[in-house]
PDB file of C-alpha atoms and ligand atoms in Angstrom:
ATOM      1  CA  MET A   1       0.000   0.000   0.000  1.00 87.00           C
ATOM      2  CA  ILE A   2       1.341   3.440  -0.850  1.00 93.00           C
ATOM      3  CA  ASN A   3       0.113   6.313   1.311  1.00 98.00           C
ATOM      4  CA  ILE A   4       1.492   9.598   0.128  1.00 98.00           C
ATOM      5  CA  ILE A   5       1.210  13.118   1.514  1.00 98.00           C
ATOM      6  CA  LEU A   6       1.523  15.708  -1.219  1.00 98.00           C
ATOM      7  CA  PHE A   7       2.757  18.793   0.565  1.00 98.00           C
ATOM      8  CA  GLY A   8       3.495  22.403  -0.257  1.00 98.00           C
ATOM      9  CA  PRO A   9       2.170  25.942   0.021  1.00 98.00           C
ATOM     10  CA  PRO A  10      -1.057  27.142  -1.618  1.00 97.00           C
ATOM     11  CA  GLY A  11      -0.530  27.417  -5.348  1.00 97.00           C
ATOM     12  CA  SER A  12       2.366  24.958  -5.464  1.00 98.00           C
ATOM     13  CA  GLY A  13       0.423  22.585  -7.734  1.00 97.00           C
ATOM     14  CA  LYS A  14      -0.639  19.915  -5.232  1.00 97.00           C
ATOM     15  CA  GLY A  15      -4.120  19.453  -6.665  1.00 97.00           C
ATOM     16  CA  THR A  16      -2.969  19.074 -10.267  1.00 97.00           C
ATOM     17  CA  GLN A  17      -0.194  16.652  -9.392  1.00 98.00           C
ATOM     18  CA  ALA A  18      -2.254  14.648  -6.880  1.00 98.00           C
ATOM     19  CA  THR A  19      -4.887  14.022  -9.562  1.00 98.00           C
ATOM     20  CA  LYS A  20      -2.245  12.685 -11.966  1.00 98.00           C
ATOM     21  CA  LEU A  21      -0.509  10.570  -9.318  1.00 98.00           C
ATOM     22  CA  ALA A  22      -3.814   9.085  -8.143  1.00 98.00           C
ATOM     23  CA  GLU A  23      -4.550   7.997 -11.686  1.00 98.00           C
ATOM     24  CA  LYS A  24      -1.111   6.524 -12.338  1.00 97.00           C
ATOM     25  CA  TYR A  25      -0.760   4.611  -9.063  1.00 97.00           C
ATOM     26  CA  GLU A  26      -4.493   3.884  -8.593  1.00 97.00           C
ATOM     27  CA  LEU A  27      -4.729   5.759  -5.320  1.00 98.00           C
ATOM     28  CA  ILE A  28      -7.664   7.533  -3.711  1.00 98.00           C
ATOM     29  CA  HIS A  29      -7.059  11.283  -3.885  1.00 98.00           C
ATOM     30  CA  ILE A  30      -8.371  13.202  -0.896  1.00 98.00           C
ATOM     31  CA  SER A  31      -8.220  16.999  -0.905  1.00 98.00           C
ATOM     32  CA  THR A  32      -9.536  18.508   2.316  1.00 98.00           C
ATOM     33  CA  GLY A  33      -9.929  21.850   0.491  1.00 97.00           C
ATOM     34  CA  ASP A  34     -12.219  20.155  -2.066  1.00 97.00           C
ATOM     35  CA  LEU A  35     -14.191  18.460   0.723  1.00 98.00           C
ATOM     36  CA  PHE A  36     -14.733  21.829   2.404  1.00 97.00           C
ATOM     37  CA  ARG A  37     -15.753  23.456  -0.890  1.00 96.00           C
ATOM     38  CA  TYR A  38     -18.296  20.676  -1.474  1.00 97.00           C
ATOM     39  CA  GLU A  39     -19.793  21.270   1.995  1.00 97.00           C
ATOM     40  CA  MET A  40     -19.822  25.046   1.439  1.00 96.00           C
ATOM     41  CA  GLY A  41     -21.491  24.585  -1.932  1.00 95.00           C
ATOM     42  CA  ASN A  42     -24.276  22.648  -0.232  1.00 97.00           C
ATOM     43  CA  ASP A  43     -24.564  25.107   2.685  1.00 97.00           C
ATOM     44  CA  THR A  44     -24.223  22.281   5.217  1.00 97.00           C
ATOM     45  CA  PRO A  45     -23.514  23.156   8.879  1.00 97.00           C
ATOM     46  CA  LEU A  46     -19.912  21.965   8.367  1.00 97.00           C
ATOM     47  CA  GLY A  47     -19.609  24.083   5.221  1.00 97.00           C
ATOM     48  CA  LEU A  48     -20.960  27.194   6.927  1.00 97.00           C
ATOM     49  CA  LYS A  49     -18.526  26.746   9.817  1.00 97.00           C
ATOM     50  CA  ALA A  50     -15.563  26.130   7.479  1.00 97.00           C
ATOM     51  CA  LYS A  51     -16.422  29.216   5.447  1.00 97.00           C
ATOM     52  CA  GLU A  52     -15.761  31.466   8.465  1.00 97.00           C
ATOM     53  CA  TYR A  53     -12.104  30.449   8.299  1.00 97.00           C
ATOM     54  CA  ILE A  54     -11.552  29.761   4.596  1.00 97.00           C
ATOM     55  CA  SER A  55     -12.873  33.184   3.589  1.00 95.00           C
ATOM     56  CA  LYS A  56     -10.081  34.780   5.628  1.00 96.00           C
ATOM     57  CA  GLY A  57      -7.356  32.374   4.521  1.00 96.00           C
ATOM     58  CA  ASP A  58      -7.090  30.824   7.977  1.00 97.00           C
ATOM     59  CA  LEU A  59      -7.034  27.119   8.770  1.00 98.00           C
ATOM     60  CA  VAL A  60     -10.272  25.393   9.689  1.00 98.00           C
ATOM     61  CA  PRO A  61      -9.895  24.089  13.284  1.00 98.00           C
ATOM     62  CA  ASP A  62      -8.357  20.639  13.730  1.00 98.00           C
ATOM     63  CA  SER A  63     -11.449  19.439  15.609  1.00 96.00           C
ATOM     64  CA  ILE A  64     -13.510  19.811  12.413  1.00 97.00           C
ATOM     65  CA  THR A  65     -10.875  18.866   9.852  1.00 98.00           C
ATOM     66  CA  ILE A  66      -9.592  15.640  11.400  1.00 98.00           C
ATOM     67  CA  GLY A  67     -13.055  14.102  11.758  1.00 97.00           C
ATOM     68  CA  MET A  68     -13.939  14.974   8.184  1.00 97.00           C
ATOM     69  CA  LEU A  69     -10.726  13.375   6.891  1.00 98.00           C
ATOM     70  CA  GLU A  70     -11.235  10.224   8.963  1.00 97.00           C
ATOM     71  CA  ASN A  71     -14.794   9.816   7.634  1.00 97.00           C
ATOM     72  CA  LYS A  72     -13.508  10.063   4.094  1.00 97.00           C
ATOM     73  CA  LEU A  73     -10.708   7.525   4.675  1.00 97.00           C
ATOM     74  CA  ASN A  74     -13.243   5.116   6.155  1.00 96.00           C
ATOM     75  CA  LYS A  75     -15.269   5.209   2.944  1.00 97.00           C
ATOM     76  CA  HIS A  76     -12.494   3.407   1.023  1.00 96.00           C
ATOM     77  CA  PRO A  77     -11.560   0.283   2.984  1.00 92.00           C
ATOM     78  CA  ASP A  78     -10.344  -1.546  -0.110  1.00 91.00           C
ATOM     79  CA  SER A  79      -8.157   1.135  -1.672  1.00 94.00           C
ATOM     80  CA  LYS A  80      -4.573   0.514  -2.782  1.00 94.00           C
ATOM     81  CA  GLY A  81      -3.548   3.633  -0.881  1.00 97.00           C
ATOM     82  CA  PHE A  82      -4.268   7.295  -0.441  1.00 98.00           C
ATOM     83  CA  ILE A  83      -2.765  10.488  -1.710  1.00 98.00           C
ATOM     84  CA  LEU A  84      -3.570  13.322   0.655  1.00 98.00           C
ATOM     85  CA  ASP A  85      -3.537  16.835  -0.767  1.00 98.00           C
ATOM     86  CA  GLY A  86      -3.801  19.648   1.773  1.00 98.00           C
ATOM     87  CA  PHE A  87      -3.744  17.399   4.835  1.00 98.00           C
ATOM     88  CA  PRO A  88      -2.068  17.335   7.340  1.00 98.00           C
ATOM     89  CA  ARG A  89      -1.596  21.084   7.787  1.00 98.00           C
ATOM     90  CA  THR A  90      -0.746  21.158  11.513  1.00 98.00           C
ATOM     91  CA  ILE A  91       1.299  18.969  13.846  1.00 98.00           C
ATOM     92  CA  ALA A  92      -1.930  17.904  15.613  1.00 98.00           C
ATOM     93  CA  GLN A  93      -3.309  16.741  12.241  1.00 98.00           C
ATOM     94  CA  SER A  94      -0.086  14.803  11.583  1.00 98.00           C
ATOM     95  CA  GLU A  95      -0.308  13.021  14.919  1.00 98.00           C
ATOM     96  CA  ALA A  96      -3.982  12.251  14.344  1.00 98.00           C
ATOM     97  CA  LEU A  97      -3.241  10.896  10.865  1.00 98.00           C
ATOM     98  CA  ASP A  98      -0.530   8.581  12.197  1.00 98.00           C
ATOM     99  CA  GLU A  99      -3.003   7.267  14.787  1.00 98.00           C
ATOM    100  CA  ILE A 100      -5.810   6.782  12.277  1.00 97.00           C
ATOM    101  CA  TYR A 101      -3.476   4.930   9.908  1.00 97.00           C
ATOM    102  CA  ALA A 102      -2.026   2.814  12.744  1.00 97.00           C
ATOM    103  CA  LYS A 103      -5.534   1.643  13.664  1.00 96.00           C
ATOM    104  CA  LYS A 104      -5.856   0.398  10.079  1.00 95.00           C
ATOM    105  CA  ASN A 105      -2.384  -1.132   9.980  1.00 95.00           C
ATOM    106  CA  MET A 106      -1.348   1.556   7.548  1.00 96.00           C
ATOM    107  CA  ALA A 107       1.389   4.195   7.634  1.00 97.00           C
ATOM    108  CA  VAL A 108       2.616   7.229   5.741  1.00 98.00           C
ATOM    109  CA  LYS A 109       5.042   6.070   3.055  1.00 97.00           C
ATOM    110  CA  CYS A 110       6.424   9.498   2.151  1.00 97.00           C
ATOM    111  CA  LEU A 111       5.756  13.221   2.209  1.00 98.00           C
ATOM    112  CA  LEU A 112       6.607  14.939  -1.056  1.00 98.00           C
ATOM    113  CA  ALA A 113       6.895  18.719  -0.724  1.00 98.00           C
ATOM    114  CA  LEU A 114       6.593  20.933  -3.789  1.00 98.00           C
ATOM    115  CA  ASN A 115       8.927  23.895  -3.449  1.00 98.00           C
ATOM    116  CA  VAL A 116       7.866  27.179  -5.097  1.00 98.00           C
ATOM    117  CA  GLU A 117       8.911  30.665  -3.990  1.00 97.00           C
ATOM    118  CA  ASP A 118       6.350  33.030  -2.475  1.00 97.00           C
ATOM    119  CA  GLU A 119       6.076  35.632  -5.264  1.00 97.00           C
ATOM    120  CA  GLU A 120       5.494  32.883  -7.832  1.00 97.00           C
ATOM    121  CA  LEU A 121       2.722  31.479  -5.588  1.00 97.00           C
ATOM    122  CA  VAL A 122       0.989  34.863  -5.398  1.00 97.00           C
ATOM    123  CA  LYS A 123       1.170  35.199  -9.180  1.00 96.00           C
ATOM    124  CA  ARG A 124      -0.186  31.690  -9.787  1.00 96.00           C
ATOM    125  CA  LEU A 125      -3.049  32.068  -7.286  1.00 96.00           C
ATOM    126  CA  LEU A 126      -4.170  35.429  -8.689  1.00 95.00           C
ATOM    127  CA  GLU A 127      -4.125  33.891 -12.157  1.00 95.00           C
ATOM    128  CA  ARG A 128      -6.102  30.855 -10.956  1.00 94.00           C
ATOM    129  CA  GLY A 129      -8.564  33.209  -9.216  1.00 94.00           C
ATOM    130  CA  LYS A 130      -9.622  34.603 -12.592  1.00 93.00           C
ATOM    131  CA  THR A 131     -11.280  31.280 -13.433  1.00 93.00           C
ATOM    132  CA  SER A 132     -11.512  29.192 -10.229  1.00 89.00           C
ATOM    133  CA  GLY A 133     -14.380  31.201  -8.761  1.00 88.00           C
ATOM    134  CA  ARG A 134     -12.607  30.845  -5.399  1.00 91.00           C
ATOM    135  CA  ALA A 135     -12.887  34.002  -3.286  1.00 90.00           C
ATOM    136  CA  ASP A 136      -9.706  33.007  -1.439  1.00 93.00           C
ATOM    137  CA  ASP A 137      -7.775  33.087  -4.750  1.00 94.00           C
ATOM    138  CA  SER A 138      -8.964  36.540  -5.785  1.00 92.00           C
ATOM    139  CA  ASP A 139      -7.769  38.809  -2.999  1.00 94.00           C
ATOM    140  CA  VAL A 140      -4.045  39.394  -2.596  1.00 95.00           C
ATOM    141  CA  ASN A 141      -4.360  39.976   1.169  1.00 96.00           C
ATOM    142  CA  ILE A 142      -6.098  36.633   1.688  1.00 96.00           C
ATOM    143  CA  ILE A 143      -3.489  34.939  -0.515  1.00 96.00           C
ATOM    144  CA  ARG A 144      -0.647  36.466   1.514  1.00 97.00           C
ATOM    145  CA  ASN A 145      -2.338  35.333   4.732  1.00 97.00           C
ATOM    146  CA  ARG A 146      -2.627  31.773   3.390  1.00 97.00           C
ATOM    147  CA  ILE A 147       1.094  31.782   2.605  1.00 97.00           C
ATOM    148  CA  LYS A 148       1.902  33.145   6.065  1.00 98.00           C
ATOM    149  CA  VAL A 149      -0.307  30.526   7.747  1.00 98.00           C
ATOM    150  CA  TYR A 150       1.521  27.882   5.714  1.00 98.00           C
ATOM    151  CA  GLY A 151       4.880  29.114   7.047  1.00 98.00           C
ATOM    152  CA  ASP A 152       3.707  29.420  10.645  1.00 98.00           C
ATOM    153  CA  GLU A 153       1.463  26.395  11.109  1.00 98.00           C
ATOM    154  CA  THR A 154       2.003  23.984   8.230  1.00 98.00           C
ATOM    155  CA  ALA A 155       5.723  24.049   7.416  1.00 98.00           C
ATOM    156  CA  PRO A 156       6.558  22.250  10.734  1.00 98.00           C
ATOM    157  CA  VAL A 157       4.708  19.202   9.356  1.00 98.00           C
ATOM    158  CA  TYR A 158       7.651  18.733   6.956  1.00 98.00           C
ATOM    159  CA  ASN A 159      10.049  18.414   9.896  1.00 98.00           C
ATOM    160  CA  TYR A 160       7.669  16.109  11.734  1.00 98.00           C
ATOM    161  CA  TYR A 161       7.913  13.553   8.916  1.00 98.00           C
ATOM    162  CA  ASP A 162      11.548  14.405   8.187  1.00 98.00           C
ATOM    163  CA  LYS A 163      12.386  13.092  11.663  1.00 98.00           C
ATOM    164  CA  GLN A 164      10.997   9.764  10.454  1.00 97.00           C
ATOM    165  CA  ASN A 165      13.078  10.106   7.259  1.00 97.00           C
ATOM    166  CA  LEU A 166       9.949  10.336   5.143  1.00 98.00           C
ATOM    167  CA  SER A 167      10.103  13.929   3.788  1.00 98.00           C
ATOM    168  CA  LYS A 168      11.462  14.866   0.370  1.00 98.00           C
ATOM    169  CA  THR A 169      11.538  18.256  -1.364  1.00 98.00           C
ATOM    170  CA  ILE A 170      10.749  18.447  -5.068  1.00 98.00           C
ATOM    171  CA  ASN A 171      11.310  21.454  -7.314  1.00 98.00           C
ATOM    172  CA  GLY A 172       7.777  22.679  -8.041  1.00 98.00           C
ATOM    173  CA  VAL A 173       8.748  24.982 -10.915  1.00 98.00           C
ATOM    174  CA  GLY A 174       8.573  23.683 -14.488  1.00 97.00           C
ATOM    175  CA  THR A 175       5.955  22.161 -16.735  1.00 97.00           C
ATOM    176  CA  ILE A 176       3.252  19.929 -15.263  1.00 98.00           C
ATOM    177  CA  GLU A 177       4.900  16.909 -16.897  1.00 98.00           C
ATOM    178  CA  GLU A 178       8.402  17.797 -15.627  1.00 98.00           C
ATOM    179  CA  ILE A 179       7.145  18.111 -12.062  1.00 98.00           C
ATOM    180  CA  PHE A 180       5.095  14.921 -12.413  1.00 98.00           C
ATOM    181  CA  ASP A 181       8.213  13.024 -13.563  1.00 98.00           C
ATOM    182  CA  ARG A 182      10.169  14.307 -10.555  1.00 98.00           C
ATOM    183  CA  LEU A 183       7.417  13.103  -8.219  1.00 98.00           C
ATOM    184  CA  CYS A 184       7.192   9.684  -9.878  1.00 98.00           C
ATOM    185  CA  THR A 185      10.972   9.269  -9.650  1.00 97.00           C
ATOM    186  CA  GLN A 186      10.800   9.882  -5.899  1.00 96.00           C
ATOM    187  CA  ILE A 187       7.851   7.541  -5.395  1.00 96.00           C
ATOM    188  CA  GLU A 188       9.575   4.759  -7.264  1.00 94.00           C
ATOM    189  CA  ALA A 189      12.949   5.327  -5.523  1.00 89.00           C
TER     190      ALA A 189
HETATM  191  P1  AMP B   1      -6.829  24.225  -0.393  1.00 61.30           P
HETATM  192  O1  AMP B   1      -7.836  23.905  -1.439  1.00 61.30           O
HETATM  193  O2  AMP B   1      -6.016  23.039   0.028  1.00 61.30           O
HETATM  194  O3  AMP B   1      -5.982  25.415  -0.753  1.00 61.30           O
HETATM  195  O4  AMP B   1      -7.644  24.645   0.908  1.00 61.30           O
HETATM  196  C1  AMP B   1      -8.479  25.787   0.927  1.00 61.30           C
HETATM  197  C2  AMP B   1      -8.734  26.220   2.365  1.00 61.30           C
HETATM  198  O5  AMP B   1      -9.414  25.163   3.060  1.00 61.30           O
HETATM  199  C3  AMP B   1      -7.495  26.497   3.181  1.00 61.30           C
HETATM  200  O6  AMP B   1      -7.010  27.822   2.991  1.00 61.30           O
HETATM  201  C4  AMP B   1      -8.020  26.267   4.594  1.00 61.30           C
HETATM  202  O7  AMP B   1      -8.781  27.374   5.029  1.00 61.30           O
HETATM  203  C5  AMP B   1      -8.969  25.102   4.399  1.00 61.30           C
HETATM  204  N1  AMP B   1      -8.284  23.807   4.596  1.00 61.30           N
HETATM  205  C6  AMP B   1      -8.020  22.858   3.663  1.00 61.30           C
HETATM  206  N2  AMP B   1      -7.381  21.806   4.193  1.00 61.30           N
HETATM  207  C7  AMP B   1      -7.233  22.100   5.518  1.00 61.30           C
HETATM  208  C8  AMP B   1      -6.620  21.430   6.612  1.00 61.30           C
HETATM  209  N3  AMP B   1      -6.028  20.235   6.461  1.00 61.30           N
HETATM  210  N4  AMP B   1      -6.672  22.048   7.817  1.00 61.30           N
HETATM  211  C9  AMP B   1      -7.267  23.234   8.003  1.00 61.30           C
HETATM  212  N5  AMP B   1      -7.829  23.933   7.013  1.00 61.30           N
HETATM  213  C10 AMP B   1      -7.822  23.378   5.775  1.00 61.30           C
END
């Protein structure tokens, strides 16, 4: 079983690459951002709560996010593995993930971090905002907050898995295919 965490700041290309990797390695792709957007689109209580945070570029509290992720994992008992995109984003989420996987006799195989510099991220997100319809992609202040939150709260997750020798950094600048090849090389190594 291959359980991968695709890591990196907002706009680093996680969603695009996770979709391609899921197809190639027959993994279940779980994006917590997509799950929240689905709930928001349906105006569910969870979606309304998440919106309070997402609209500002802050993280949705762990108490909400971890339960939602666990429910989703439980829906695929027969999968060949998972590729998580946008989770874990805090140390508490990392610890919870390790516990959830351990209960299922599973473990994180590797964390692959896409490295892209901040100004390039801002440019990419503003560009994506023109068509994504995402309010959090259209306002430069919200984008800058998301990048700051990544540095403050999410970047430590890299070190958490690095201590277990599971973290790898991948150059996230290039064509989609170039970056995909770099990721596949790491997965197969
Ligand atoms: P994304 O689509 O991954 O960029 O996520 C969009 C927004 O959803 C983020 O800016 C957060 O507000 C929220 N979000 C997504 N995943 C998480 C997570 N694992 N923990 C907390 N908030 C999250």
